[in-house]
Short mmCIF file of C-alpha atoms in Angstrom, two decimals:
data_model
loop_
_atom_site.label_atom_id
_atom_site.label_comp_id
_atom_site.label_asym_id
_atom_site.label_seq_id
_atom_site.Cartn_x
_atom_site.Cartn_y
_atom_site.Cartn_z
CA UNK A 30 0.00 0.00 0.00
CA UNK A 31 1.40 3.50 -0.61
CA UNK A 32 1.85 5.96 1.41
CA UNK A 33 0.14 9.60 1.18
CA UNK A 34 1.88 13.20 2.74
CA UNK A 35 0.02 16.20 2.81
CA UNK A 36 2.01 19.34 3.00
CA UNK A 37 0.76 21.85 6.07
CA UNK A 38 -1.91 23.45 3.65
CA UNK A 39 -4.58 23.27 5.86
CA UNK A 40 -5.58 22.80 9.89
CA UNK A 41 -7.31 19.70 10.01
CA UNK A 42 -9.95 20.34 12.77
CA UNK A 43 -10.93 23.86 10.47
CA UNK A 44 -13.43 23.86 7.93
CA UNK A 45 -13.11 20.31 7.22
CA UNK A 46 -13.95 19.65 3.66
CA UNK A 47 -12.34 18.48 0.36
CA UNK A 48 -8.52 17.84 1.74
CA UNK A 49 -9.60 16.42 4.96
CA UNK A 50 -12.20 14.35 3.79
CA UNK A 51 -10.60 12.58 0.93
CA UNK A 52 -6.86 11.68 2.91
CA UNK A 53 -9.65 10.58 5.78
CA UNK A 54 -10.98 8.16 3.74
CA UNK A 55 -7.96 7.04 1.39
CA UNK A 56 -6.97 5.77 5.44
CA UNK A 57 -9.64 4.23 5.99
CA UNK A 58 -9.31 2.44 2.57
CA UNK A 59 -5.60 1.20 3.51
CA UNK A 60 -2.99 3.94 2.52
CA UNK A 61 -1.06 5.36 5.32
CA UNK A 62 -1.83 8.90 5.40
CA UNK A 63 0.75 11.69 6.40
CA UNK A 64 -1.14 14.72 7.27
CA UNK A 65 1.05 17.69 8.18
CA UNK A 66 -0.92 19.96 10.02
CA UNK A 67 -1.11 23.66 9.63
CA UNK A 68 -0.17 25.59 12.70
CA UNK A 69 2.06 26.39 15.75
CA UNK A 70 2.26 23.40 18.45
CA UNK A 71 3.58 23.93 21.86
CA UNK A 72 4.33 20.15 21.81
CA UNK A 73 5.27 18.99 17.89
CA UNK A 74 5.05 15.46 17.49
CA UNK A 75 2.39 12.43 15.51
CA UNK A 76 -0.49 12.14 16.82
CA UNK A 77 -2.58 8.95 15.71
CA UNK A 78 -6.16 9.78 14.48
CA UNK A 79 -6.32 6.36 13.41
CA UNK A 80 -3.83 3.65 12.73
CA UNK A 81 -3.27 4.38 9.00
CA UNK A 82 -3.78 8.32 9.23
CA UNK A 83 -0.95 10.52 11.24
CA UNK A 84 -1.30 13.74 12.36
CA UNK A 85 2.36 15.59 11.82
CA UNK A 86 1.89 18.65 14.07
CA UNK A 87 5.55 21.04 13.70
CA UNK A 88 6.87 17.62 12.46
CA UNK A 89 8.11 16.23 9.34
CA UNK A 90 6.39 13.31 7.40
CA UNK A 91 9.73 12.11 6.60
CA UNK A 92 10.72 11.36 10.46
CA UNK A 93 7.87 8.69 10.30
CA UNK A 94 8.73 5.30 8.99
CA UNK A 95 6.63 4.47 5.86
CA UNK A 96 6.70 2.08 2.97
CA UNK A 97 6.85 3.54 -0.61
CA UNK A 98 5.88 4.10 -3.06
CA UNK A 99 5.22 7.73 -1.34
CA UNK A 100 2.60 9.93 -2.88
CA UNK A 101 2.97 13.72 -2.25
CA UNK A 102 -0.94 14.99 -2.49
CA UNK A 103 -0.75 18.71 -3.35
CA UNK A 104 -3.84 21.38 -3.38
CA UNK A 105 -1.73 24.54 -2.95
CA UNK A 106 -0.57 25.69 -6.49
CA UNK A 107 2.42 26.78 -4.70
CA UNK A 108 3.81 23.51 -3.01
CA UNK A 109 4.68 22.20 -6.56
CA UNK A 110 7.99 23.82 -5.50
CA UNK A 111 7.85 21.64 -2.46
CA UNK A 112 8.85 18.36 -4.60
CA UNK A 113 12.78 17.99 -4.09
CA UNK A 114 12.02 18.28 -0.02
CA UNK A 115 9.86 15.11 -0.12
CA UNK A 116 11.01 12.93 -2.84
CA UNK A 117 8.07 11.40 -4.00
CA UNK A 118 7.28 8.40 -6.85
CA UNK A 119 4.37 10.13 -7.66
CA UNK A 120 2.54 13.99 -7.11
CA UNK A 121 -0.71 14.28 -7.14
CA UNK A 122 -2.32 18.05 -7.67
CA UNK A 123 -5.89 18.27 -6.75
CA UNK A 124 -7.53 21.33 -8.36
CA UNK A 125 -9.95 22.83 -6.43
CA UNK A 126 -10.43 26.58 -7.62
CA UNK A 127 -10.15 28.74 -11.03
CA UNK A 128 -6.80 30.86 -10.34
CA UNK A 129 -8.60 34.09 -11.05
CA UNK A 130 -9.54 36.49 -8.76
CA UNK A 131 -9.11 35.76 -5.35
CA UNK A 132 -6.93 33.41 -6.29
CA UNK A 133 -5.00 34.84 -9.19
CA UNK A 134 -1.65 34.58 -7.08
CA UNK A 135 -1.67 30.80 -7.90
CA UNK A 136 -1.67 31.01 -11.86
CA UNK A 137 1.81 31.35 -11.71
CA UNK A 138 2.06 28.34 -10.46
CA UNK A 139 0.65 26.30 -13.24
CA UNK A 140 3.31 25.73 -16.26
CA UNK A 141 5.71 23.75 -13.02
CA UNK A 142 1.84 22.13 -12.43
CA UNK A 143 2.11 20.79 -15.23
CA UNK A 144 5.32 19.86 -15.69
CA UNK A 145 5.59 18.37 -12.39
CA UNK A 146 2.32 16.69 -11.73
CA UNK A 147 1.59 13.05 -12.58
CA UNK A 148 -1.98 13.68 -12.08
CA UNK A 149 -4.13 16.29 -11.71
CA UNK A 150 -7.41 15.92 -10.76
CA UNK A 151 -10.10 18.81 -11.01
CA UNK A 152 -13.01 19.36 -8.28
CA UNK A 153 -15.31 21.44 -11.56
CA UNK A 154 -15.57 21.10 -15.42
CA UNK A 155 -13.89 24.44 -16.07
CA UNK A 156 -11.16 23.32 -14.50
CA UNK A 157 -10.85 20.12 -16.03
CA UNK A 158 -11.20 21.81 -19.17
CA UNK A 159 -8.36 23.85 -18.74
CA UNK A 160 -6.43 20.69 -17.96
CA UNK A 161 -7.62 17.82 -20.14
CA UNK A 162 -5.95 19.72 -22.95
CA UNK A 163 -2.78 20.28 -21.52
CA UNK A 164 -1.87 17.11 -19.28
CA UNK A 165 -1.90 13.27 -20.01
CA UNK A 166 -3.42 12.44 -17.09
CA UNK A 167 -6.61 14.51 -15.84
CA UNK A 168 -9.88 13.50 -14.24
CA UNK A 169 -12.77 14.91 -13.07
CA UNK A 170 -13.81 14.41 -9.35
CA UNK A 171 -16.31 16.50 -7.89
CA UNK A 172 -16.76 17.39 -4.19
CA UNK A 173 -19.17 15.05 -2.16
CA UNK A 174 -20.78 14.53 1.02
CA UNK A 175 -19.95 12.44 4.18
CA UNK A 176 -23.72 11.39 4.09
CA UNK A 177 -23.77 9.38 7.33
CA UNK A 178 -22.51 12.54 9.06
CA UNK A 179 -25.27 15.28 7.60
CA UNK A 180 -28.50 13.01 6.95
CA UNK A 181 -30.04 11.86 10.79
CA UNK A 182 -31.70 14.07 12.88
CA UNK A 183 -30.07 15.87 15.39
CA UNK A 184 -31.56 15.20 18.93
CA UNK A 185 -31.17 19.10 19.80
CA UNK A 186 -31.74 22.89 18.57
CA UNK A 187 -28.46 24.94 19.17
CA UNK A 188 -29.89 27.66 21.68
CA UNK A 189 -27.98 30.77 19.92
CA UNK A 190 -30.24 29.59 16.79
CA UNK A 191 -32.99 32.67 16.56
CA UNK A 192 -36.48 31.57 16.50
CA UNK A 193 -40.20 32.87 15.65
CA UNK A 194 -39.92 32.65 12.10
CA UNK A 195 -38.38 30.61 8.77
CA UNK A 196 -34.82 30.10 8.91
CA UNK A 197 -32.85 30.55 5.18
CA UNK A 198 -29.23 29.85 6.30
CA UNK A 199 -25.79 29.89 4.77
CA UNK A 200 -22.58 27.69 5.74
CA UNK A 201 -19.43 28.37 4.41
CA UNK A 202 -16.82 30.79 3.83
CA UNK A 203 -17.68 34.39 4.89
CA UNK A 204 -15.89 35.77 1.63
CA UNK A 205 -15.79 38.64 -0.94
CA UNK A 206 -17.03 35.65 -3.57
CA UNK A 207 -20.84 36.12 -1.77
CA UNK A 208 -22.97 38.19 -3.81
CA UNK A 209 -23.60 40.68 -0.72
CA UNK A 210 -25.66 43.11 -3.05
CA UNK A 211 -27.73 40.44 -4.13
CA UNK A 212 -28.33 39.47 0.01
CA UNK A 213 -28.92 42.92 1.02
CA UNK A 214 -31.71 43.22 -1.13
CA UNK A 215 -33.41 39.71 -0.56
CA UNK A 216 -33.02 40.61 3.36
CA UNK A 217 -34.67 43.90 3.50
CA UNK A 218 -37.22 42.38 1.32
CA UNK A 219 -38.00 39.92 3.68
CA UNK A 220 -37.99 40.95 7.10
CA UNK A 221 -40.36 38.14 8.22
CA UNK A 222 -37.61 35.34 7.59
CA UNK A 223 -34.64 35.28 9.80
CA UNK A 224 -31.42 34.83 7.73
CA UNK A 225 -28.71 32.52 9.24
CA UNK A 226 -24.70 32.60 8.29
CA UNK A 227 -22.20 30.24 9.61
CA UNK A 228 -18.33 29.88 8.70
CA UNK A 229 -14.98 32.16 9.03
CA UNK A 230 -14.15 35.61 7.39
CA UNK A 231 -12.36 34.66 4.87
CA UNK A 232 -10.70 37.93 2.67
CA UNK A 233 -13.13 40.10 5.35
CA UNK A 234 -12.50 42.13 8.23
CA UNK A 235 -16.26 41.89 9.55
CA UNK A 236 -19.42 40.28 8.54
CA UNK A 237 -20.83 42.61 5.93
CA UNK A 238 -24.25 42.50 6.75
CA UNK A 239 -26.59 44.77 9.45
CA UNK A 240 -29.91 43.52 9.05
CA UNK A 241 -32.12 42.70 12.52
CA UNK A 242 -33.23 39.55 10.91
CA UNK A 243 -29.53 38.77 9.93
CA UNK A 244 -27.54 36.44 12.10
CA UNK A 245 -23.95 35.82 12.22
CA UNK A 246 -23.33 33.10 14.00
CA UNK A 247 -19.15 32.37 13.08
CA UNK A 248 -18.11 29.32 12.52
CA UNK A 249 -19.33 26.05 14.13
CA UNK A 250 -17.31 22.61 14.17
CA UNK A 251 -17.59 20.17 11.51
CA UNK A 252 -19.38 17.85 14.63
CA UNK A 253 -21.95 20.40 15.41
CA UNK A 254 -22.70 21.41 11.76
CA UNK A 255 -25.64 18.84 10.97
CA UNK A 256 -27.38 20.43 14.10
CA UNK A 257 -27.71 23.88 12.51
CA UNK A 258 -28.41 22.67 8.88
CA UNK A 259 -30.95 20.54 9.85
CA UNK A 260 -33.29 23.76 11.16
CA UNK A 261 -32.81 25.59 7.65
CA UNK A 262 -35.93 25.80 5.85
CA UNK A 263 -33.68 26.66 2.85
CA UNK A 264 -29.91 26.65 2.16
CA UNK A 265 -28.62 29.66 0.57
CA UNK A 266 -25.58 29.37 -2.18
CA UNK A 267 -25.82 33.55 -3.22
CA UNK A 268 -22.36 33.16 -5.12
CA UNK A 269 -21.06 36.44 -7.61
CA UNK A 270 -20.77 34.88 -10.97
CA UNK A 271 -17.33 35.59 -11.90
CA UNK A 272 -14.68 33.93 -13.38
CA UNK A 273 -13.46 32.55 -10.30
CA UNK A 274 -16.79 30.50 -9.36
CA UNK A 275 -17.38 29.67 -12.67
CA UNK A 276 -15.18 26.29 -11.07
CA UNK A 277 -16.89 26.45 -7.85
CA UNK A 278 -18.33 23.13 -6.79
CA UNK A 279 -19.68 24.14 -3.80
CA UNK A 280 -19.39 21.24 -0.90
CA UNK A 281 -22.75 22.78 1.03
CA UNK A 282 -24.72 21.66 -1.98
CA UNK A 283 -23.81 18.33 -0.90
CA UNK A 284 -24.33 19.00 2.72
CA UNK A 285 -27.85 20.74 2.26
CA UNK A 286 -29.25 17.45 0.13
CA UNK A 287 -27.89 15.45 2.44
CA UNK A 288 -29.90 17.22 5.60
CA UNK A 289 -32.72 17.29 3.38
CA UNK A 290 -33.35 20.66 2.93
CA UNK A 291 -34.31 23.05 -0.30
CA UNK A 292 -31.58 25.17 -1.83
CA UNK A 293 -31.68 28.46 -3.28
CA UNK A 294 -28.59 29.58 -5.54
CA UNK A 295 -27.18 31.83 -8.27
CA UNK A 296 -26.80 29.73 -11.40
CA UNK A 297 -23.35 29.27 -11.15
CA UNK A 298 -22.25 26.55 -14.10
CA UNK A 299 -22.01 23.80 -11.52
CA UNK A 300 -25.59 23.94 -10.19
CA UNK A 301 -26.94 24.00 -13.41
CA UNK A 302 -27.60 20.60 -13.31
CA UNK A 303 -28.56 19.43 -10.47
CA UNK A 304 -31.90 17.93 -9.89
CA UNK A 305 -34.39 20.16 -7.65
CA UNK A 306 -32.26 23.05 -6.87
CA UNK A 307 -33.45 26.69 -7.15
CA UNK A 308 -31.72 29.42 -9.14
CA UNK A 309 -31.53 32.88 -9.30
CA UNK A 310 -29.59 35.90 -10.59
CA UNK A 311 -31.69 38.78 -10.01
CA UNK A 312 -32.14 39.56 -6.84
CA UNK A 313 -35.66 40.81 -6.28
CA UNK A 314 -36.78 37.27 -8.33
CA UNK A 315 -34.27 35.49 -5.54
CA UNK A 316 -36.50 37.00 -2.98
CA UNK A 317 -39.68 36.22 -4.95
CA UNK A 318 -38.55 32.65 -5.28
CA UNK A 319 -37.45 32.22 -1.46
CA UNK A 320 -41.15 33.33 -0.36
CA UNK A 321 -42.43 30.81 -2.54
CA UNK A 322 -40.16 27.94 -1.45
CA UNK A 323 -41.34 28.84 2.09
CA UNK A 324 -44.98 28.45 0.82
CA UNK A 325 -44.63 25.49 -0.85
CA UNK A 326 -44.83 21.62 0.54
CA UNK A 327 -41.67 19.84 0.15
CA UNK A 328 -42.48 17.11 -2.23
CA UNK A 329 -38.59 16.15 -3.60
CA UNK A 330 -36.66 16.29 0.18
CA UNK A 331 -36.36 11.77 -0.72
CA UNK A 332 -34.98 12.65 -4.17
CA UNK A 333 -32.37 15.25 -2.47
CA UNK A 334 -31.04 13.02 0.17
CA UNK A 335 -31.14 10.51 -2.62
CA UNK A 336 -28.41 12.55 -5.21
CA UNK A 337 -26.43 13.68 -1.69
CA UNK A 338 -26.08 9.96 -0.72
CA UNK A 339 -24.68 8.46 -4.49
CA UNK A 340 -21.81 11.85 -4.12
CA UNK A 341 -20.67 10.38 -0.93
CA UNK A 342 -17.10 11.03 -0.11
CA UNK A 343 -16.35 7.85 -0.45
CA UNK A 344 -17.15 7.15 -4.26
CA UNK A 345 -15.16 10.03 -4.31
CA UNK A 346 -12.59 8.91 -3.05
CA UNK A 347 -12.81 5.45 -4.45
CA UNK A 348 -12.70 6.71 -8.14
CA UNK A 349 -9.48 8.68 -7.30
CA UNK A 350 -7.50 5.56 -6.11
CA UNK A 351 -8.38 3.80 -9.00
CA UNK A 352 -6.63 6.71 -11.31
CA UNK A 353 -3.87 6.62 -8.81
CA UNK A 354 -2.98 3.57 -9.30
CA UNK A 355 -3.57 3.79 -13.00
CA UNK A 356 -1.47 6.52 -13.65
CA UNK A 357 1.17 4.59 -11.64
CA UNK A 358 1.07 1.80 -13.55
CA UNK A 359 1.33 3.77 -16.73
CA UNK A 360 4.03 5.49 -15.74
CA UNK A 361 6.51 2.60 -14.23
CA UNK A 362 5.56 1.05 -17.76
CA UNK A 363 6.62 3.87 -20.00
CA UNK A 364 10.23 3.63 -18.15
#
């Protein structure tokens, strides 16, 4: 079995989603993962989260004993430069945003991407796009869900939850990518629905919003999550449509089907196609189409849960092993 290191890119225990998710369940599969965490420890050392998946905390992967070949899985454009230090048989670039934007600091980046990478897989189609042309070895993996974590019903209400009317909620990022124009609107439109917002400021100094009805409630752990999403009468994705979330895939799709409830969205090019969701650009017909959704029975909650449980992480996961191990193959055959 190979063994998987994960640069410090992330802190595991914040905003768990596409990195921590996937190495979590390539473990649980049988690869030893390496994860090095992102942070400053007062007492650096591996810390077991499971027997095949290490937490490296202001250590080195390469001071634990591991069998090869070693994989070095890279989603920061910027730790292609990280190669020599880790001497790997195979890199691995997982492509999870457009480099436009708030992210244009990673295009360049890309040209060493691609000269460096043995695969590169792509979380959107634009993305892919961009790649498939360019790269022998590309494939498209979407996010996903950990559907056994969002789907049951959470025995409790959180208490700093308001209450007395509807609850349309948000989790995620608290970032400059949020169509705040578009919100403003929709919430002074609507001062009978109390609007809900979870995650970190991300690119922010302070949550833009002042609305009575608006809530900020910062960001709750991955553990408590299901408890909030599962008292939304509707999950918000209000996304700009720019050329950076033209490759968003957004993870609280997922998360929302899986909890059951409705979704209202901008039509970003990754939501086009998704059975039951709600889209809308302008934002006096967002509002218009919230009020409805509020009105309405549910009739297609089954048929949500449904598409959330088939994008488990695990297929996810799953699929990209399988090109793993077929790009390794192809390469130690081309030798």
């Amino acid at each position: 079995m190979p063994t998987i290191i994960y640069p410090p890119s992330i802190p595991w225990s914040w905003m768990f989603q596409r990195p921590q998710q996937l190495l979590g369940r390539f473990s649980a599969s049988g690869q030893t993962v390496l994860y090095e965490d992102l942070g400053i420890f007062s007492k650096p050392g591996i810390y077991p989260l499971s027997q095949s998946l290490l937490l490296c905390q202001g250590t080195s992967a390469l001071t634990v004993s591991h069998q090869r070949p070693r994989i070095l899985w890279l989603t920061v454009p910027s730790h292609i430069n990280l190669i020599e230090n880790y001497d790997p048989d195979l890199v691995v670039y997982d492509a999870v945003d457009e480099p436009k934007e708030e992210f244009a600091s990673w295009a360049p980046y890309y040209p060493t991407i691609l000269e460096k990478s043995d695969l590169i897989i792509c979380s959107s189609g634009s993305i892919y796009d961009y790649f498939i042309t360019r790269h022998p070895h590309v494939s498209l993996v979407p996010n996903g869900v950990d559907y056994v974590h969002f789907s049951p019903t959470p025995p409790y209400r959180p208490t700093d939850l308001p209450t007395g009317k509807p609850i349309v909620g948000y989790s995620g990022a608290i970032a400059p990518w949020i169509d705040w124009e578009l919100l403003k609107v929709v919430i002074k439109e609507n001062p009978g629905i109390n609007f809900v917002f979870l995650g970190a400021l991300f690119q922010l100094n302070k949550f833009p919003l002042q609305f009575k009805n608006a809530f900020y409630l910062g960001l709750k752990s991955y553990q408590e999550l299901p408890t909030y999403l599962h008292h939304f009468d509707i999950g918000l994705i209000p996304f700009l449509q720019t050329e950076m979330t033209r490759g968003c895939n957004p993870i609280k799709l997922y998360e929302y089907y899986a909890a059951g409830i409705r979704v209202l969205g901008t039509p970003l090019p990754e939501l086009l196609t998704i059975p039951k969701i709600n889209l809308e650009s302008n934002p006096h017909l967002f509002s218009l189409r919230l009020r409805h959704l509020l009105e309405e029975n549910d009739l297609h909650k089954g048929e949500r849960m449904a598409y959330a449980q088939t994008n488990d992480w695990s297929e996810r996961a799953g699929r990209i092993l399988q090109h793993i191990f077929q790009t390794a193959y192809t390469n130690r055959n081309s030798v």
